[in-house]
PDB file of C-alpha atoms in Angstrom:
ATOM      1  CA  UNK A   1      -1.843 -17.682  -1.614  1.00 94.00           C
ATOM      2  CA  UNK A   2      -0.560 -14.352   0.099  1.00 97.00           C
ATOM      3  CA  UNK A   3      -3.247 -11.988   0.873  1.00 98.00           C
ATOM      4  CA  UNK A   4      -3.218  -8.000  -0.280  1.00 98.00           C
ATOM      5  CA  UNK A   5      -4.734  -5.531   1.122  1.00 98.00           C
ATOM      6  CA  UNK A   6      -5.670  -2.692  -1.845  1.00 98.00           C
ATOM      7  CA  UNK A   7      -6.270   0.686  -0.527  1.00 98.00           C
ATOM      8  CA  UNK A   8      -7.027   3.242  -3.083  1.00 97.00           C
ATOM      9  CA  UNK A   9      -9.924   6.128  -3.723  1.00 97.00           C
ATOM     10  CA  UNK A  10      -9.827   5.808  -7.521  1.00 96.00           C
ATOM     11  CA  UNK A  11     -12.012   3.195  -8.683  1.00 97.00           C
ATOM     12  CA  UNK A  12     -10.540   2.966 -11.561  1.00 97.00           C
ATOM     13  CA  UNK A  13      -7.157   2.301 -10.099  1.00 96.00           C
ATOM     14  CA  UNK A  14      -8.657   0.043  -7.411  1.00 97.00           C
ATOM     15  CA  UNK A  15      -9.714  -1.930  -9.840  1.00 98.00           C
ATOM     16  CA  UNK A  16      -6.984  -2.264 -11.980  1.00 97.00           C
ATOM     17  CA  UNK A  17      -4.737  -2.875  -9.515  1.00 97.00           C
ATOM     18  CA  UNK A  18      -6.919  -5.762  -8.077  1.00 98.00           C
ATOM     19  CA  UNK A  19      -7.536  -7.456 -11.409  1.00 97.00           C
ATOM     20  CA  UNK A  20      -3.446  -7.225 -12.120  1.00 97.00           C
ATOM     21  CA  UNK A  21      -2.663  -8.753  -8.966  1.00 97.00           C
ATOM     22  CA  UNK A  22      -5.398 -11.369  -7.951  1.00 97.00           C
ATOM     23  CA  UNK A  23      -3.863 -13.308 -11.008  1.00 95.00           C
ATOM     24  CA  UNK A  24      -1.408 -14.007  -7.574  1.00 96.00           C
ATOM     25  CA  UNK A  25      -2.554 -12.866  -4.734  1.00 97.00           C
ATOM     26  CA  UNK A  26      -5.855 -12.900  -2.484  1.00 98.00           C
ATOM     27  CA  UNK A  27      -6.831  -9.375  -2.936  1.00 98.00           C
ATOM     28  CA  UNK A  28      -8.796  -7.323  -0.954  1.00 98.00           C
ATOM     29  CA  UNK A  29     -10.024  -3.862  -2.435  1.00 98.00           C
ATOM     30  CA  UNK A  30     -10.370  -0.845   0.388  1.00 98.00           C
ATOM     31  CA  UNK A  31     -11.633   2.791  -1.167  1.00 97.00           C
ATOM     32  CA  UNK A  32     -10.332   4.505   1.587  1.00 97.00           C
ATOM     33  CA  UNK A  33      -8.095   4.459   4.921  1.00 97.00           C
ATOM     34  CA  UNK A  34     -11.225   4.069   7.656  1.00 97.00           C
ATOM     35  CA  UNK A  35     -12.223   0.900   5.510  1.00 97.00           C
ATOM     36  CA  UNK A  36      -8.715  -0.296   5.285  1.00 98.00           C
ATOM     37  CA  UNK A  37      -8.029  -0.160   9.206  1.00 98.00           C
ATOM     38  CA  UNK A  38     -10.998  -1.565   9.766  1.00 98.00           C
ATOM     39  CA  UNK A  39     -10.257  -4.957   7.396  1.00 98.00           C
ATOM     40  CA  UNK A  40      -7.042  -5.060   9.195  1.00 98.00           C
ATOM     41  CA  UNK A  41      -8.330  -5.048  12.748  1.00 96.00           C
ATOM     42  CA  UNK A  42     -11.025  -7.897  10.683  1.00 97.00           C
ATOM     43  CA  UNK A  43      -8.484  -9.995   9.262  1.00 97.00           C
ATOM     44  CA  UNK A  44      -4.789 -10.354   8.385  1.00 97.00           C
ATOM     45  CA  UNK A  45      -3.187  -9.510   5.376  1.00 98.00           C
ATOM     46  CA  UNK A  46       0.723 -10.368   4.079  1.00 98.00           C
ATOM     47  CA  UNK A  47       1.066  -6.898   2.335  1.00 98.00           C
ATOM     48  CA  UNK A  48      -0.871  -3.412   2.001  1.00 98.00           C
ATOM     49  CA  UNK A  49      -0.408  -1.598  -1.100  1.00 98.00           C
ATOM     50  CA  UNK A  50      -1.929   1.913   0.047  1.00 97.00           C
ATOM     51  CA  UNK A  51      -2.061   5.176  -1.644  1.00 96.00           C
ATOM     52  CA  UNK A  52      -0.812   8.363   0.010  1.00 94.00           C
ATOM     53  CA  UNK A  53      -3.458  11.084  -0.949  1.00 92.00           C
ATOM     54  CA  UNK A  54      -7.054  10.057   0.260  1.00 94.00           C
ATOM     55  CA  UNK A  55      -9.518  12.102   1.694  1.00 90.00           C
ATOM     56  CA  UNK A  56     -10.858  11.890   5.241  1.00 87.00           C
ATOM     57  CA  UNK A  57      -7.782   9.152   6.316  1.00 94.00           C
ATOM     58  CA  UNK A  58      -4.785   9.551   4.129  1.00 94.00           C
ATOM     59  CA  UNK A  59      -2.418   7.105   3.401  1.00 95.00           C
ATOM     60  CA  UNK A  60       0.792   8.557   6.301  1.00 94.00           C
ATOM     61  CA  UNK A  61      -2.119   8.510   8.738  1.00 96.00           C
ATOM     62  CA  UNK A  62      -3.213   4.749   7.891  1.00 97.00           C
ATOM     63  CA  UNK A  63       0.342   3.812   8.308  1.00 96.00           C
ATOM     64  CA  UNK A  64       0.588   5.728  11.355  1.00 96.00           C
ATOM     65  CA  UNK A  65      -2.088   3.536  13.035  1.00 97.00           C
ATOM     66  CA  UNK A  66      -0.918   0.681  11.590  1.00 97.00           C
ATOM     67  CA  UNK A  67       1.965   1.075  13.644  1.00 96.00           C
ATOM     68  CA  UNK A  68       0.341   2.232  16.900  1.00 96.00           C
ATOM     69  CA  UNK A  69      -1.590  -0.772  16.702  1.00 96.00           C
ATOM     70  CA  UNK A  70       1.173  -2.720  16.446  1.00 96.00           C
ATOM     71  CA  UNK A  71       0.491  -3.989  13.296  1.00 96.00           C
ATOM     72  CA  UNK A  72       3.844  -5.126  11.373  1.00 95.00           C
ATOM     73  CA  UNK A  73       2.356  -5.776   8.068  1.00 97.00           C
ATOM     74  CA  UNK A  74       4.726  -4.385   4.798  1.00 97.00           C
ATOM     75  CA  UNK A  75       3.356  -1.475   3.376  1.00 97.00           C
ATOM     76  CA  UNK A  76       4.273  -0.352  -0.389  1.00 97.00           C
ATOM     77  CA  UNK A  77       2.747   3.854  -0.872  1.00 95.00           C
ATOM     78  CA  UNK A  78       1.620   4.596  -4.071  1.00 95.00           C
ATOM     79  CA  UNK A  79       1.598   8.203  -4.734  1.00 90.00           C
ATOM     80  CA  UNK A  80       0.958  10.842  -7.617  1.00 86.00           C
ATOM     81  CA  UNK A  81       2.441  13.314  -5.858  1.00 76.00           C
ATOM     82  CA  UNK A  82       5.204  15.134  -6.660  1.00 71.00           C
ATOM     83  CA  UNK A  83       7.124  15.624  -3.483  1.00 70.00           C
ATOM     84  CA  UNK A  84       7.287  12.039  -2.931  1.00 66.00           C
ATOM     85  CA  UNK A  85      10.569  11.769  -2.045  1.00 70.00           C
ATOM     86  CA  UNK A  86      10.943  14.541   0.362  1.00 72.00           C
ATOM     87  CA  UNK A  87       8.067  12.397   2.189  1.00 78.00           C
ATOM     88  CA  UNK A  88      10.047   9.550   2.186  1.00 81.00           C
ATOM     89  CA  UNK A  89      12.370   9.602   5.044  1.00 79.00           C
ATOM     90  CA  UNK A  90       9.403  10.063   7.086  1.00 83.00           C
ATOM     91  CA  UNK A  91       7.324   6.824   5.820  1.00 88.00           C
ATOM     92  CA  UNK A  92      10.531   5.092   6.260  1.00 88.00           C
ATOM     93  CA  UNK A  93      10.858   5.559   9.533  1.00 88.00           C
ATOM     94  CA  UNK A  94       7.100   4.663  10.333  1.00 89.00           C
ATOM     95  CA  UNK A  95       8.259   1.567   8.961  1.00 91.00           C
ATOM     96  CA  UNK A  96       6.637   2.063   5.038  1.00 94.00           C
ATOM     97  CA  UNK A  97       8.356  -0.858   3.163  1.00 95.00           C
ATOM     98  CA  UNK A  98       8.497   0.887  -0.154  1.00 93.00           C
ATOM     99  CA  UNK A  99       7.411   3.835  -2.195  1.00 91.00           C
ATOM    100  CA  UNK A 100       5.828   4.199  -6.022  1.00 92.00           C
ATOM    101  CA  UNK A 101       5.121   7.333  -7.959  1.00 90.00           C
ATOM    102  CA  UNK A 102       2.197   6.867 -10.310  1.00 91.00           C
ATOM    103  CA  UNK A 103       2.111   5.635 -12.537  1.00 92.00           C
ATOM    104  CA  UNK A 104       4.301   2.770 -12.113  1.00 94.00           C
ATOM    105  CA  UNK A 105       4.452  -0.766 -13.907  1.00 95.00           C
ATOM    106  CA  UNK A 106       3.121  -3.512 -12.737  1.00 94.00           C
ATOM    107  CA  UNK A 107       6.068  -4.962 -12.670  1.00 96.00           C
ATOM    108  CA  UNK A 108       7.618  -2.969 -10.507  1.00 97.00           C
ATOM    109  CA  UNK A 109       4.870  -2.921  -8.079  1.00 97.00           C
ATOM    110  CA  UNK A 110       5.016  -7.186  -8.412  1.00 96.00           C
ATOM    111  CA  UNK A 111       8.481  -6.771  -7.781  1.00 96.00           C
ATOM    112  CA  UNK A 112       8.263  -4.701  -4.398  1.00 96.00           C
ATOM    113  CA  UNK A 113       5.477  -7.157  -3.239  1.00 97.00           C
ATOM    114  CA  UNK A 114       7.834 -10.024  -3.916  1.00 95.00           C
ATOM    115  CA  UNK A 115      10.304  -7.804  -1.806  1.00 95.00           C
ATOM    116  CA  UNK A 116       8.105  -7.316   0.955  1.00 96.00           C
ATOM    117  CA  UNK A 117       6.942 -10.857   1.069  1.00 95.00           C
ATOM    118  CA  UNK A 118       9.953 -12.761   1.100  1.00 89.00           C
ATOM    119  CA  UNK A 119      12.209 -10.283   3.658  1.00 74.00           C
ATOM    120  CA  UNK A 120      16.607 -10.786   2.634  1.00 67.00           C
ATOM    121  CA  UNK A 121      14.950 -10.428  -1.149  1.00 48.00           C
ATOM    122  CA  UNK A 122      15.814  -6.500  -0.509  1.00 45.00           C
ATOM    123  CA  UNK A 123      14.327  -3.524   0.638  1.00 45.00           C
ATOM    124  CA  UNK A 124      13.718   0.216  -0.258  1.00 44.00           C
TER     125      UNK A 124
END
Protein backbone atom coordinates (compact mmCIF):
# COMPACT_ATOMS: atom_id res chain seq x y z
CA UNK A 1 0.00 0.00 0.00
CA UNK A 2 1.49 3.53 -0.99
CA UNK A 3 2.00 5.75 1.88
CA UNK A 4 0.55 9.63 2.09
CA UNK A 5 1.72 12.08 3.82
CA UNK A 6 -1.48 14.62 4.85
CA UNK A 7 -0.44 18.03 5.73
CA UNK A 8 -3.21 20.33 6.58
CA UNK A 9 -4.15 22.95 9.64
CA UNK A 10 -7.90 22.35 9.40
CA UNK A 11 -8.92 19.51 11.36
CA UNK A 12 -11.73 19.17 9.78
CA UNK A 13 -10.13 18.86 6.41
CA UNK A 14 -7.32 16.71 7.84
CA UNK A 15 -9.62 14.49 8.67
CA UNK A 16 -11.65 14.20 5.86
CA UNK A 17 -9.09 13.93 3.66
CA UNK A 18 -7.49 11.01 5.68
CA UNK A 19 -10.70 9.03 6.06
CA UNK A 20 -11.32 9.50 1.98
CA UNK A 21 -8.03 8.28 1.20
CA UNK A 22 -6.90 5.55 3.77
CA UNK A 23 -9.75 3.51 2.01
CA UNK A 24 -6.21 3.24 -0.37
CA UNK A 25 -3.50 4.51 0.94
CA UNK A 26 -1.34 4.40 4.30
CA UNK A 27 -2.09 7.81 5.51
CA UNK A 28 -0.33 9.85 7.67
CA UNK A 29 -2.10 13.10 9.09
CA UNK A 30 0.47 16.28 9.74
CA UNK A 31 -1.39 19.69 11.20
CA UNK A 32 1.26 21.70 10.11
CA UNK A 33 4.65 22.06 7.99
CA UNK A 34 7.32 21.65 11.17
CA UNK A 35 5.39 18.27 11.88
CA UNK A 36 5.36 17.31 8.29
CA UNK A 37 9.27 17.79 7.74
CA UNK A 38 9.86 16.22 10.62
CA UNK A 39 7.77 12.72 9.57
CA UNK A 40 9.66 12.98 6.42
CA UNK A 41 13.17 13.17 7.82
CA UNK A 42 11.25 9.99 10.24
CA UNK A 43 10.07 7.98 7.51
CA UNK A 44 9.32 7.82 3.78
CA UNK A 45 6.31 8.55 2.14
CA UNK A 46 5.19 7.88 -1.86
CA UNK A 47 3.19 11.23 -2.02
CA UNK A 48 2.54 14.53 0.14
CA UNK A 49 -0.68 16.14 -0.30
CA UNK A 50 0.15 19.61 1.50
CA UNK A 51 -1.78 22.72 1.81
CA UNK A 52 -0.34 26.10 0.84
CA UNK A 53 -1.58 28.55 3.63
CA UNK A 54 -0.40 27.36 7.19
CA UNK A 55 0.81 29.32 9.83
CA UNK A 56 4.32 29.28 11.27
CA UNK A 57 5.69 26.85 8.05
CA UNK A 58 3.56 27.30 5.02
CA UNK A 59 3.09 24.99 2.46
CA UNK A 60 5.95 26.88 -0.54
CA UNK A 61 8.31 26.80 2.44
CA UNK A 62 7.72 22.92 3.24
CA UNK A 63 8.31 22.27 -0.36
CA UNK A 64 11.20 24.42 -0.37
CA UNK A 65 12.97 22.18 2.20
CA UNK A 66 11.78 19.31 0.79
CA UNK A 67 13.88 20.06 -1.99
CA UNK A 68 16.99 21.34 -0.18
CA UNK A 69 16.97 18.20 1.53
CA UNK A 70 16.94 16.44 -1.37
CA UNK A 71 13.88 14.90 -0.88
CA UNK A 72 12.14 13.86 -4.37
CA UNK A 73 8.86 12.86 -3.04
CA UNK A 74 5.56 14.17 -5.41
CA UNK A 75 3.88 16.86 -3.89
CA UNK A 76 0.06 17.77 -4.85
CA UNK A 77 -0.78 21.81 -3.05
CA UNK A 78 -4.06 22.22 -1.98
CA UNK A 79 -4.99 25.76 -1.73
CA UNK A 80 -8.09 28.13 -1.01
CA UNK A 81 -6.48 30.82 -2.26
CA UNK A 82 -7.34 32.77 -4.91
CA UNK A 83 -4.16 33.63 -6.68
CA UNK A 84 -3.33 30.12 -7.08
CA UNK A 85 -2.34 30.15 -10.34
CA UNK A 86 -0.14 33.12 -10.44
CA UNK A 87 1.76 30.91 -7.66
CA UNK A 88 2.03 28.22 -9.84
CA UNK A 89 4.94 28.65 -12.05
CA UNK A 90 6.86 29.05 -9.00
CA UNK A 91 5.79 25.59 -7.19
CA UNK A 92 6.45 24.13 -10.49
CA UNK A 93 9.68 24.86 -10.68
CA UNK A 94 10.45 23.76 -6.97
CA UNK A 95 9.35 20.66 -8.39
CA UNK A 96 5.35 20.74 -6.86
CA UNK A 97 3.76 17.82 -8.84
CA UNK A 98 0.32 19.32 -8.97
CA UNK A 99 -1.97 22.02 -7.75
CA UNK A 100 -5.86 21.99 -6.27
CA UNK A 101 -8.04 24.91 -5.41
CA UNK A 102 -10.43 24.06 -2.61
CA UNK A 103 -12.56 22.66 -2.68
CA UNK A 104 -11.86 20.00 -5.05
CA UNK A 105 -13.37 16.36 -5.50
CA UNK A 106 -12.03 13.62 -4.33
CA UNK A 107 -11.77 12.40 -7.37
CA UNK A 108 -9.73 14.65 -8.70
CA UNK A 109 -7.39 14.68 -5.88
CA UNK A 110 -7.39 10.43 -6.33
CA UNK A 111 -6.70 11.14 -9.74
CA UNK A 112 -3.49 13.43 -9.26
CA UNK A 113 -2.22 10.87 -6.62
CA UNK A 114 -2.61 8.14 -9.19
CA UNK A 115 -0.61 10.68 -11.43
CA UNK A 116 2.04 11.22 -9.11
CA UNK A 117 2.39 7.62 -8.20
CA UNK A 118 2.65 5.94 -11.33
CA UNK A 119 5.08 8.76 -13.32
CA UNK A 120 4.22 8.50 -17.78
CA UNK A 121 0.37 8.46 -16.22
CA UNK A 122 0.73 12.47 -16.79
CA UNK A 123 1.61 15.41 -15.06
CA UNK A 124 0.41 19.02 -14.23
Amino acid sequence: MKRLLVVDDDPDILDSLTMLLETRYAVTPAEDGTLALELMGQQSFDAVVLDLMMPVLDGTRVLQEMRQRGNPTPVILISAHRDLEKQEVRHQQLGAFASLRKPFSIQELEKRLEEALHPGAGAL
